[in-house]
Coordinates of C-alpha atoms and ligand atoms in Angstrom, one line a residue:
M1 CA -55.3 -40.8 -15.7
P2 CA -51.9 -42.3 -15.1
S3 CA -52.2 -46.1 -15.2
F4 CA -51.2 -46.3 -11.5
T5 CA -54.2 -43.9 -10.3
R6 CA -56.5 -45.8 -12.9
N7 CA -55.5 -49.2 -11.5
I8 CA -55.9 -48.2 -7.8
G9 CA -59.4 -47.0 -9.0
T10 CA -60.3 -50.2 -10.5
V11 CA -59.1 -52.1 -7.2
L12 CA -61.1 -49.8 -4.9
L13 CA -64.4 -50.1 -7.5
A14 CA -63.8 -54.1 -7.2
T15 CA -63.3 -53.8 -3.4
V16 CA -66.8 -51.7 -2.9
N17 CA -68.5 -54.4 -5.3
L18 CA -67.1 -57.2 -3.3
L19 CA -68.2 -55.6 -0.1
A20 CA -71.8 -54.9 -1.5
S21 CA -72.2 -58.5 -2.9
S22 CA -70.6 -60.1 0.2
Q23 CA -73.1 -58.4 2.5
A24 CA -75.3 -61.0 4.3
Q25 CA -78.7 -61.7 3.1
V26 CA -81.5 -60.6 5.4
T27 CA -83.5 -63.5 6.5
S28 CA -86.9 -64.2 7.9
S29 CA -85.4 -64.7 11.3
D30 CA -83.8 -61.3 11.3
A31 CA -87.4 -60.0 10.5
E32 CA -88.8 -61.8 13.4
A33 CA -86.2 -60.3 15.7
A34 CA -86.9 -56.9 14.2
Y35 CA -90.6 -57.3 15.1
T36 CA -89.7 -58.3 18.6
A37 CA -87.7 -55.0 19.0
L38 CA -90.7 -53.1 17.4
Q39 CA -93.0 -54.3 20.1
Q40 CA -90.7 -53.3 23.0
W41 CA -92.6 -50.1 22.3
Y42 CA -96.1 -51.3 21.8
N43 CA -98.5 -50.1 24.7
G44 CA -101.3 -52.9 24.8
S45 CA -103.4 -50.8 26.8
T46 CA -103.5 -48.0 24.2
G47 CA -103.0 -50.4 21.2
L48 CA -100.2 -48.0 20.0
W49 CA -96.5 -47.4 19.8
I50 CA -96.7 -44.0 21.6
P51 CA -94.8 -42.2 22.7
S52 CA -92.0 -43.9 20.9
T53 CA -93.8 -42.8 17.8
G54 CA -96.7 -40.9 16.9
W55 CA -100.5 -41.7 15.8
W56 CA -100.2 -41.7 12.0
N57 CA -96.9 -43.8 12.4
S58 CA -98.7 -46.1 14.6
A59 CA -100.9 -47.0 11.6
N60 CA -97.7 -47.9 9.7
C61 CA -96.4 -50.2 12.7
L62 CA -99.8 -52.2 12.4
T63 CA -99.1 -52.1 8.4
V64 CA -95.7 -53.7 8.4
I65 CA -96.8 -56.1 11.0
A66 CA -99.7 -57.2 8.7
D67 CA -97.1 -57.5 5.8
L68 CA -94.7 -59.7 7.8
A69 CA -97.6 -61.8 8.7
Q70 CA -98.2 -62.4 4.9
I71 CA -94.9 -64.1 4.4
D72 CA -94.1 -65.6 7.7
G73 CA -96.7 -68.1 9.5
T74 CA -94.8 -67.7 12.8
A75 CA -95.7 -64.2 12.9
K76 CA -99.2 -64.5 12.0
S77 CA -101.0 -65.4 15.4
E78 CA -98.9 -62.7 17.2
A79 CA -100.0 -60.3 14.3
E80 CA -103.9 -61.0 14.8
S81 CA -103.8 -60.4 18.6
V82 CA -102.1 -57.2 18.1
F83 CA -104.6 -56.1 15.2
S84 CA -107.4 -57.0 17.6
T85 CA -105.9 -55.2 20.6
T86 CA -105.4 -52.1 18.5
H87 CA -108.9 -52.4 17.0
S88 CA -110.6 -52.1 20.3
N89 CA -108.0 -49.9 22.3
A90 CA -106.8 -47.3 20.0
P91 CA -109.9 -45.5 19.1
S92 CA -110.3 -44.4 22.9
Y93 CA -106.8 -43.1 22.9
E94 CA -106.6 -39.4 22.9
A95 CA -103.9 -38.2 20.3
S96 CA -104.2 -34.6 20.5
M97 CA -102.1 -32.7 18.0
T98 CA -101.3 -30.2 15.8
K99 CA -99.1 -30.2 12.5
V100 CA -96.9 -27.6 11.1
M101 CA -95.3 -27.5 7.6
G102 CA -91.7 -26.7 8.2
A103 CA -89.0 -25.6 5.8
N104 CA -88.7 -27.6 2.6
A105 CA -92.3 -28.9 3.3
M106 CA -90.9 -31.1 6.2
P107 CA -94.3 -32.0 8.1
Q108 CA -93.8 -32.0 12.0
T109 CA -96.5 -33.2 14.3
Y110 CA -96.6 -31.9 17.8
Y111 CA -98.3 -33.8 20.5
A112 CA -100.1 -32.4 23.4
G113 CA -98.1 -33.8 26.4
A114 CA -94.7 -34.0 24.3
M115 CA -94.2 -30.4 23.2
P116 CA -90.9 -28.9 22.8
A117 CA -89.8 -26.5 25.5
G118 CA -91.4 -23.0 24.6
M119 CA -94.6 -24.6 22.7
E120 CA -96.4 -25.9 25.8
S121 CA -99.4 -23.6 25.2
T122 CA -99.7 -24.4 21.5
E123 CA -103.3 -25.4 20.8
T124 CA -103.9 -29.1 19.7
T125 CA -106.9 -31.0 18.6
A126 CA -107.8 -34.6 19.7
N127 CA -108.9 -37.3 17.4
Q128 CA -112.3 -38.9 17.6
G129 CA -111.7 -42.4 17.2
W130 CA -109.7 -43.2 13.9
L131 CA -110.7 -39.7 12.5
N132 CA -108.9 -36.5 13.1
G133 CA -108.0 -33.2 11.7
Y134 CA -105.8 -34.6 8.9
Y135 CA -106.9 -36.7 6.1
D136 CA -103.4 -38.2 5.7
D137 CA -103.7 -39.7 9.1
E138 CA -107.1 -41.2 8.3
G139 CA -105.7 -42.8 5.2
W140 CA -102.7 -44.3 6.9
W141 CA -105.3 -46.1 9.2
A142 CA -107.6 -47.2 6.4
L143 CA -104.7 -48.8 4.8
A144 CA -103.7 -50.6 8.0
W145 CA -107.1 -51.8 8.4
I146 CA -107.1 -53.0 4.9
A147 CA -103.7 -54.7 5.5
A148 CA -105.2 -56.6 8.5
Y149 CA -108.3 -57.6 6.8
D150 CA -106.0 -59.1 4.1
V151 CA -104.1 -61.4 6.7
T152 CA -107.3 -62.3 8.7
G153 CA -110.6 -61.9 6.4
N154 CA -112.0 -60.1 9.5
S155 CA -114.8 -57.8 7.9
D156 CA -114.8 -55.5 10.7
Y157 CA -111.3 -54.4 10.0
L158 CA -112.6 -53.8 6.3
S159 CA -115.7 -51.6 7.7
T160 CA -113.3 -49.7 9.7
A161 CA -111.4 -48.7 6.6
E162 CA -114.6 -48.0 4.6
Y163 CA -115.7 -45.8 7.7
I164 CA -112.6 -43.8 7.5
F165 CA -112.7 -43.5 3.6
N166 CA -116.3 -42.2 4.0
D167 CA -114.8 -39.1 6.1
M168 CA -112.0 -38.5 3.8
A169 CA -114.4 -38.5 0.6
Q170 CA -116.6 -35.7 2.5
S171 CA -113.4 -33.3 1.6
L172 CA -113.6 -34.4 -2.1
N173 CA -113.9 -31.3 -4.7
T174 CA -113.9 -28.8 -1.6
T175 CA -110.4 -27.5 -2.5
P176 CA -109.7 -24.6 -4.9
C177 CA -107.9 -26.9 -7.3
G178 CA -110.4 -28.3 -9.4
G179 CA -110.9 -31.5 -7.3
G180 CA -108.9 -33.8 -4.9
I181 CA -109.0 -33.3 -1.2
W182 CA -107.3 -31.1 1.5
W183 CA -104.6 -32.2 3.7
D184 CA -106.4 -30.9 6.7
K185 CA -109.8 -30.2 8.1
A186 CA -108.6 -26.6 8.6
H187 CA -108.0 -26.3 4.8
T188 CA -104.5 -25.1 4.8
Y189 CA -102.8 -27.1 2.2
V190 CA -103.8 -29.4 -0.7
N191 CA -100.7 -32.0 -0.8
A192 CA -99.6 -34.9 -2.6
I193 CA -99.7 -37.5 0.4
A194 CA -103.4 -36.9 1.4
N195 CA -104.5 -37.1 -2.3
E196 CA -102.4 -40.5 -3.0
L197 CA -103.8 -42.0 0.2
F198 CA -107.4 -41.1 -0.8
L199 CA -106.6 -42.5 -4.0
D200 CA -104.9 -45.6 -2.7
V201 CA -107.7 -46.4 -0.2
A202 CA -110.2 -46.2 -2.9
A203 CA -108.6 -48.4 -5.3
H204 CA -107.7 -51.2 -2.6
L205 CA -111.6 -51.0 -1.4
A206 CA -112.4 -51.5 -5.3
N207 CA -110.7 -54.9 -4.9
R208 CA -112.4 -55.8 -1.4
A209 CA -115.6 -54.2 -0.6
S210 CA -119.0 -55.7 -1.9
N211 CA -119.8 -52.5 -3.6
G212 CA -116.1 -52.2 -5.0
S213 CA -117.5 -50.5 -8.2
A214 CA -118.3 -47.4 -6.1
Y215 CA -114.8 -47.3 -4.8
Q216 CA -113.5 -47.8 -8.3
E217 CA -115.1 -44.7 -9.7
Y218 CA -113.8 -42.6 -6.7
A219 CA -110.3 -44.2 -7.6
L220 CA -110.6 -43.3 -11.5
N221 CA -111.7 -39.7 -10.9
Q222 CA -109.0 -39.0 -8.3
W223 CA -106.4 -40.5 -10.8
T224 CA -107.7 -38.3 -13.5
W225 CA -107.4 -35.3 -11.1
F226 CA -104.1 -36.2 -9.5
K227 CA -102.4 -36.7 -12.9
N228 CA -103.6 -33.2 -14.0
S229 CA -103.0 -31.6 -10.9
G230 CA -99.4 -30.5 -11.6
L231 CA -98.2 -32.7 -8.6
I232 CA -96.0 -34.9 -11.0
N233 CA -93.4 -32.9 -12.3
S234 CA -91.4 -33.1 -15.6
Q235 CA -88.9 -35.6 -14.3
N236 CA -92.0 -37.9 -13.2
T237 CA -91.4 -37.5 -9.4
I238 CA -93.9 -35.9 -7.4
N239 CA -93.5 -32.8 -5.3
D240 CA -94.8 -32.2 -1.7
G241 CA -98.0 -30.2 -2.9
L242 CA -99.7 -27.3 -4.5
D243 CA -99.3 -23.5 -4.0
N244 CA -101.9 -22.2 -1.7
S245 CA -102.8 -19.4 -4.1
T246 CA -102.1 -20.6 -7.5
C247 CA -103.0 -24.4 -7.3
Q248 CA -99.7 -24.8 -9.3
N249 CA -97.0 -27.3 -8.3
N250 CA -95.2 -25.6 -5.4
G251 CA -91.7 -27.2 -6.3
Q252 CA -91.3 -28.5 -2.9
T253 CA -89.1 -31.5 -1.5
V254 CA -89.8 -34.9 -3.5
W255 CA -90.1 -37.2 -0.4
S256 CA -90.0 -40.8 -0.7
Y257 CA -93.3 -41.6 0.6
N258 CA -95.0 -39.6 -2.2
Q259 CA -93.4 -41.5 -4.8
G260 CA -94.5 -44.7 -2.8
V261 CA -98.1 -44.5 -2.1
I262 CA -98.8 -43.9 -5.8
L263 CA -97.4 -47.1 -6.8
G264 CA -99.7 -49.3 -4.7
A265 CA -102.6 -47.2 -5.7
L266 CA -102.0 -47.6 -9.3
T267 CA -101.3 -51.3 -9.1
E268 CA -104.7 -51.9 -7.2
L269 CA -106.3 -49.8 -9.8
S270 CA -104.8 -51.8 -12.6
K271 CA -106.3 -54.9 -10.7
S272 CA -109.5 -53.5 -10.4
T273 CA -109.8 -52.5 -13.8
G274 CA -107.8 -54.9 -15.8
D275 CA -105.8 -52.2 -17.3
S276 CA -102.3 -52.8 -17.5
S277 CA -101.4 -49.0 -18.6
Y278 CA -101.6 -48.2 -14.7
I279 CA -98.6 -50.4 -14.0
T280 CA -96.7 -48.7 -16.9
E281 CA -97.5 -45.3 -15.2
A282 CA -96.4 -46.6 -12.1
Q283 CA -93.3 -48.0 -13.1
T284 CA -92.2 -44.7 -14.7
I285 CA -92.6 -43.0 -11.4
A286 CA -90.8 -45.8 -9.6
N287 CA -87.8 -45.6 -12.2
A288 CA -87.8 -41.7 -11.7
A289 CA -87.7 -42.1 -7.9
I290 CA -85.1 -44.6 -7.8
S291 CA -82.8 -42.6 -9.8
A292 CA -83.5 -39.4 -7.9
L293 CA -83.6 -40.8 -4.5
T294 CA -80.9 -43.4 -4.2
T295 CA -76.9 -43.0 -3.6
D296 CA -75.2 -46.2 -4.3
G297 CA -78.4 -48.2 -4.7
I298 CA -79.5 -47.1 -1.1
L299 CA -82.7 -45.1 -0.7
H300 CA -82.5 -41.5 1.1
D301 CA -84.6 -38.5 2.2
P302 CA -83.0 -35.0 2.1
C303 CA -83.9 -34.8 6.1
E304 CA -81.6 -37.5 6.9
P305 CA -80.6 -38.1 9.6
D306 CA -82.8 -35.3 11.5
C307 CA -86.2 -36.5 10.0
G308 CA -88.1 -36.1 13.0
V309 CA -91.2 -37.7 14.4
D310 CA -92.7 -37.8 10.7
G311 CA -89.9 -37.9 8.1
S312 CA -88.4 -41.0 9.6
Q313 CA -91.2 -43.2 8.3
F314 CA -91.2 -41.9 4.8
K315 CA -88.8 -44.5 3.2
G316 CA -90.4 -47.8 4.2
V317 CA -93.6 -46.6 2.6
F318 CA -91.7 -46.4 -0.7
A319 CA -90.5 -50.2 -0.2
R320 CA -93.7 -51.3 0.9
N321 CA -95.4 -50.0 -2.3
L322 CA -92.6 -50.9 -4.7
Q323 CA -93.1 -54.5 -3.5
I324 CA -96.6 -54.4 -4.4
L325 CA -95.9 -53.2 -7.6
Y326 CA -93.0 -55.7 -8.2
K327 CA -95.9 -58.5 -7.4
A328 CA -98.0 -57.3 -10.0
S329 CA -95.2 -57.0 -12.6
P330 CA -91.9 -58.3 -11.5
Q331 CA -88.9 -56.2 -12.6
S332 CA -85.7 -57.8 -11.4
S333 CA -84.3 -54.1 -10.8
Y334 CA -86.9 -53.8 -8.2
A335 CA -86.1 -56.9 -6.2
T336 CA -82.3 -55.9 -6.3
F337 CA -83.4 -52.4 -5.0
L338 CA -85.2 -54.1 -2.2
S339 CA -82.7 -56.6 -1.2
D340 CA -79.9 -54.0 -1.4
N341 CA -81.7 -51.8 1.2
A342 CA -82.6 -54.5 3.4
N343 CA -79.1 -56.0 3.5
S344 CA -77.6 -52.6 4.1
I345 CA -80.0 -52.0 6.7
W346 CA -79.3 -55.1 8.6
S347 CA -75.4 -54.5 7.8
N348 CA -74.8 -50.9 8.5
D349 CA -78.0 -49.6 10.3
Q350 CA -78.6 -52.1 12.9
E351 CA -77.7 -52.6 16.5
N352 CA -79.4 -55.2 18.8
N353 CA -82.1 -55.8 16.2
Q354 CA -82.9 -52.0 16.2
L355 CA -83.0 -50.1 13.1
S356 CA -82.5 -46.6 12.8
V357 CA -83.2 -43.9 10.1
V358 CA -80.1 -43.9 7.7
W359 CA -80.4 -47.1 5.7
S360 CA -76.6 -46.7 4.5
G361 CA -75.7 -46.4 8.3
P362 CA -74.3 -45.8 10.6
F363 CA -76.6 -46.7 13.2
E364 CA -78.3 -43.5 14.7
S365 CA -79.1 -43.8 18.4
P366 CA -81.6 -44.3 19.4
A367 CA -83.9 -46.0 17.4
N368 CA -87.8 -45.8 17.9
A369 CA -91.0 -47.5 16.5
S370 CA -90.8 -45.2 13.5
T371 CA -87.3 -45.9 12.2
Q372 CA -87.8 -49.5 13.3
S373 CA -91.2 -50.1 11.4
S374 CA -89.9 -48.0 8.3
A375 CA -86.6 -50.1 8.0
M376 CA -88.8 -53.2 8.6
D377 CA -91.0 -52.2 5.5
A378 CA -87.8 -52.6 3.3
I379 CA -86.8 -56.0 4.9
V380 CA -90.3 -57.4 4.6
A381 CA -90.3 -56.1 1.2
A382 CA -87.3 -57.7 0.1
L383 CA -88.2 -61.0 1.8
A384 CA -91.5 -61.0 -0.3
T385 CA -89.9 -60.3 -3.4
S386 CA -86.9 -62.8 -3.0
Ligands
NAG401 C1 -99.5 -47.5 28.5 O1 -100.5 -46.7 28.4 C2 -101.4 -46.3 29.4 C3 -102.6 -45.5 29.3 O2 -102.0 -44.2 28.5 C4 -100.4 -45.8 30.3 O3 -101.0 -45.5 31.6 C5 -99.2 -46.6 30.8 O4 -98.5 -46.0 31.8 C6 -98.4 -47.2 29.6 N1 -97.5 -48.1 29.7 C7 -96.3 -48.2 29.6 C8 -95.5 -49.4 29.9 O5 -95.8 -47.0 29.2
NAG402 C1 -101.9 -21.5 3.2 O1 -102.8 -20.6 3.6 C2 -103.1 -20.8 5.1 C3 -104.2 -19.6 5.2 O2 -103.7 -18.6 4.9 C4 -101.9 -20.9 6.1 O3 -102.6 -21.0 7.3 C5 -101.1 -21.9 5.6 O4 -100.0 -22.1 6.4 C6 -100.6 -22.0 4.2 N1 -100.1 -23.3 3.7 C7 -99.0 -23.2 3.3 C8 -98.6 -24.7 3.0 O5 -98.3 -22.2 2.8
NAG403 C1 -120.3 -49.3 0.2 O1 -121.1 -50.1 1.1 C2 -121.0 -49.7 2.5 C3 -121.7 -50.5 3.4 O2 -122.9 -50.8 3.1 C4 -121.2 -48.5 2.7 O3 -121.1 -48.0 4.3 C5 -120.4 -47.5 1.8 O4 -120.9 -46.0 2.1 C6 -120.5 -47.8 0.7 N1 -119.4 -47.2 -0.2 C7 -119.5 -46.4 -1.2 C8 -118.5 -45.9 -1.7 O5 -120.7 -46.3 -1.8
NAG404 C1 -87.3 -41.0 16.2 O1 -86.1 -41.2 15.4 C2 -86.0 -40.3 14.5 C3 -84.6 -40.3 13.7 O2 -83.3 -40.4 14.7 C4 -85.9 -38.7 15.1 O3 -85.8 -37.6 14.3 C5 -87.3 -38.7 15.8 O4 -87.5 -37.4 16.5 C6 -87.8 -39.9 16.8 N1 -89.0 -39.8 17.1 C7 -89.1 -39.6 18.5 C8 -90.9 -39.6 18.7 O5 -88.4 -39.6 19.2

């Protein structure tokens, strides 16, 4: 390379590095401002963030509020009131829906009353309280109530999580794939997310419920199944699911959230068993995911910027769970990853405290409660690990 070109290249590289390092550090007052923006979409009479986002996404909104309350005393009393409102009101809300696995295993939930043109007559099924036709939705709510329990110590929230887990457990060993649970009560798909959530809820309950050892047994069995299911590929990332007829890895998209839930699950399992090898397995997956899904240090899903009602939630789940893993076994590269992503969100993907779907920017208007809560996961995780 002629030296002139090389020098220009060096100068450009230095400028990029300077920009990255001079990016403002996100602060807890930024997180509080993002929380206020999230709450513009909260409906107190339903206790949900509908219609800005969906039913399972609302569980993730609740979870990030709990995680914020863990690191920010100012947010705690407001969070407690949100938990109590949602716990009382959301079960009587009718979230009638159907889900479709789109191209590249991009899930898409369609809600009655918000159907796209031409789909108005699509059949939907309503929830019954915290339970509905999809075990992943149930798992998200169980995790949300565990997070609320961790902030408040309110045993009603822990009981709700146990109640939900019990319904998920009814699906165990009913698949044709030698174990695990179905994604849905209609039995159309055995996928990674429902199975990771089942493991994660069991492992969390193992560390919290009075009969923790019963949950630990579920978690250990589920991990044995998951590890041998073929869902983890030879690059140590996790594909979307198993083929309907062969139960082999279906080679579908490596979504960020499927690399995330497993990290929290293995960290909790390590706590409950005292066995640090689960941490090592989590780190292998985390490192593979970071190398597969980041560009210039920023996390991306392949659906961006059109991730729809479901896909726009995914990345925050990875950030949240990487933080859980970091807390158990601090690796400075994870703290750097989280702070780079949080700072990029605030500098490049934020307008008026609203946060959108592409963390490297630019801001995609309009933001909604899904993109907001997902990006907040990264900000809260960065603050929690700094
Ligand atoms: C909140 O939800 C209730 C019940 O669905 C609805 O009647 C009301 O209009 C909603 N409020 C706002 C501000 O959207
Ligand atoms: C699996 O098979 C069922 C029943 O034939 C079908 O409804 C469903 O869409 C299939 N699922 C996937 C992920 O291909
Ligand atoms: C743990 O105890 C609770 C409360 O008694 C019960 O509802 C639940 O089914 C038990 N869980 C397991 C996994 O045995
Ligand atoms: C939320 O924003 C994402 C990303 O822009 C978009 O794809 C999704 O449809 C939005 N959700 C709703 C319910 O409008």
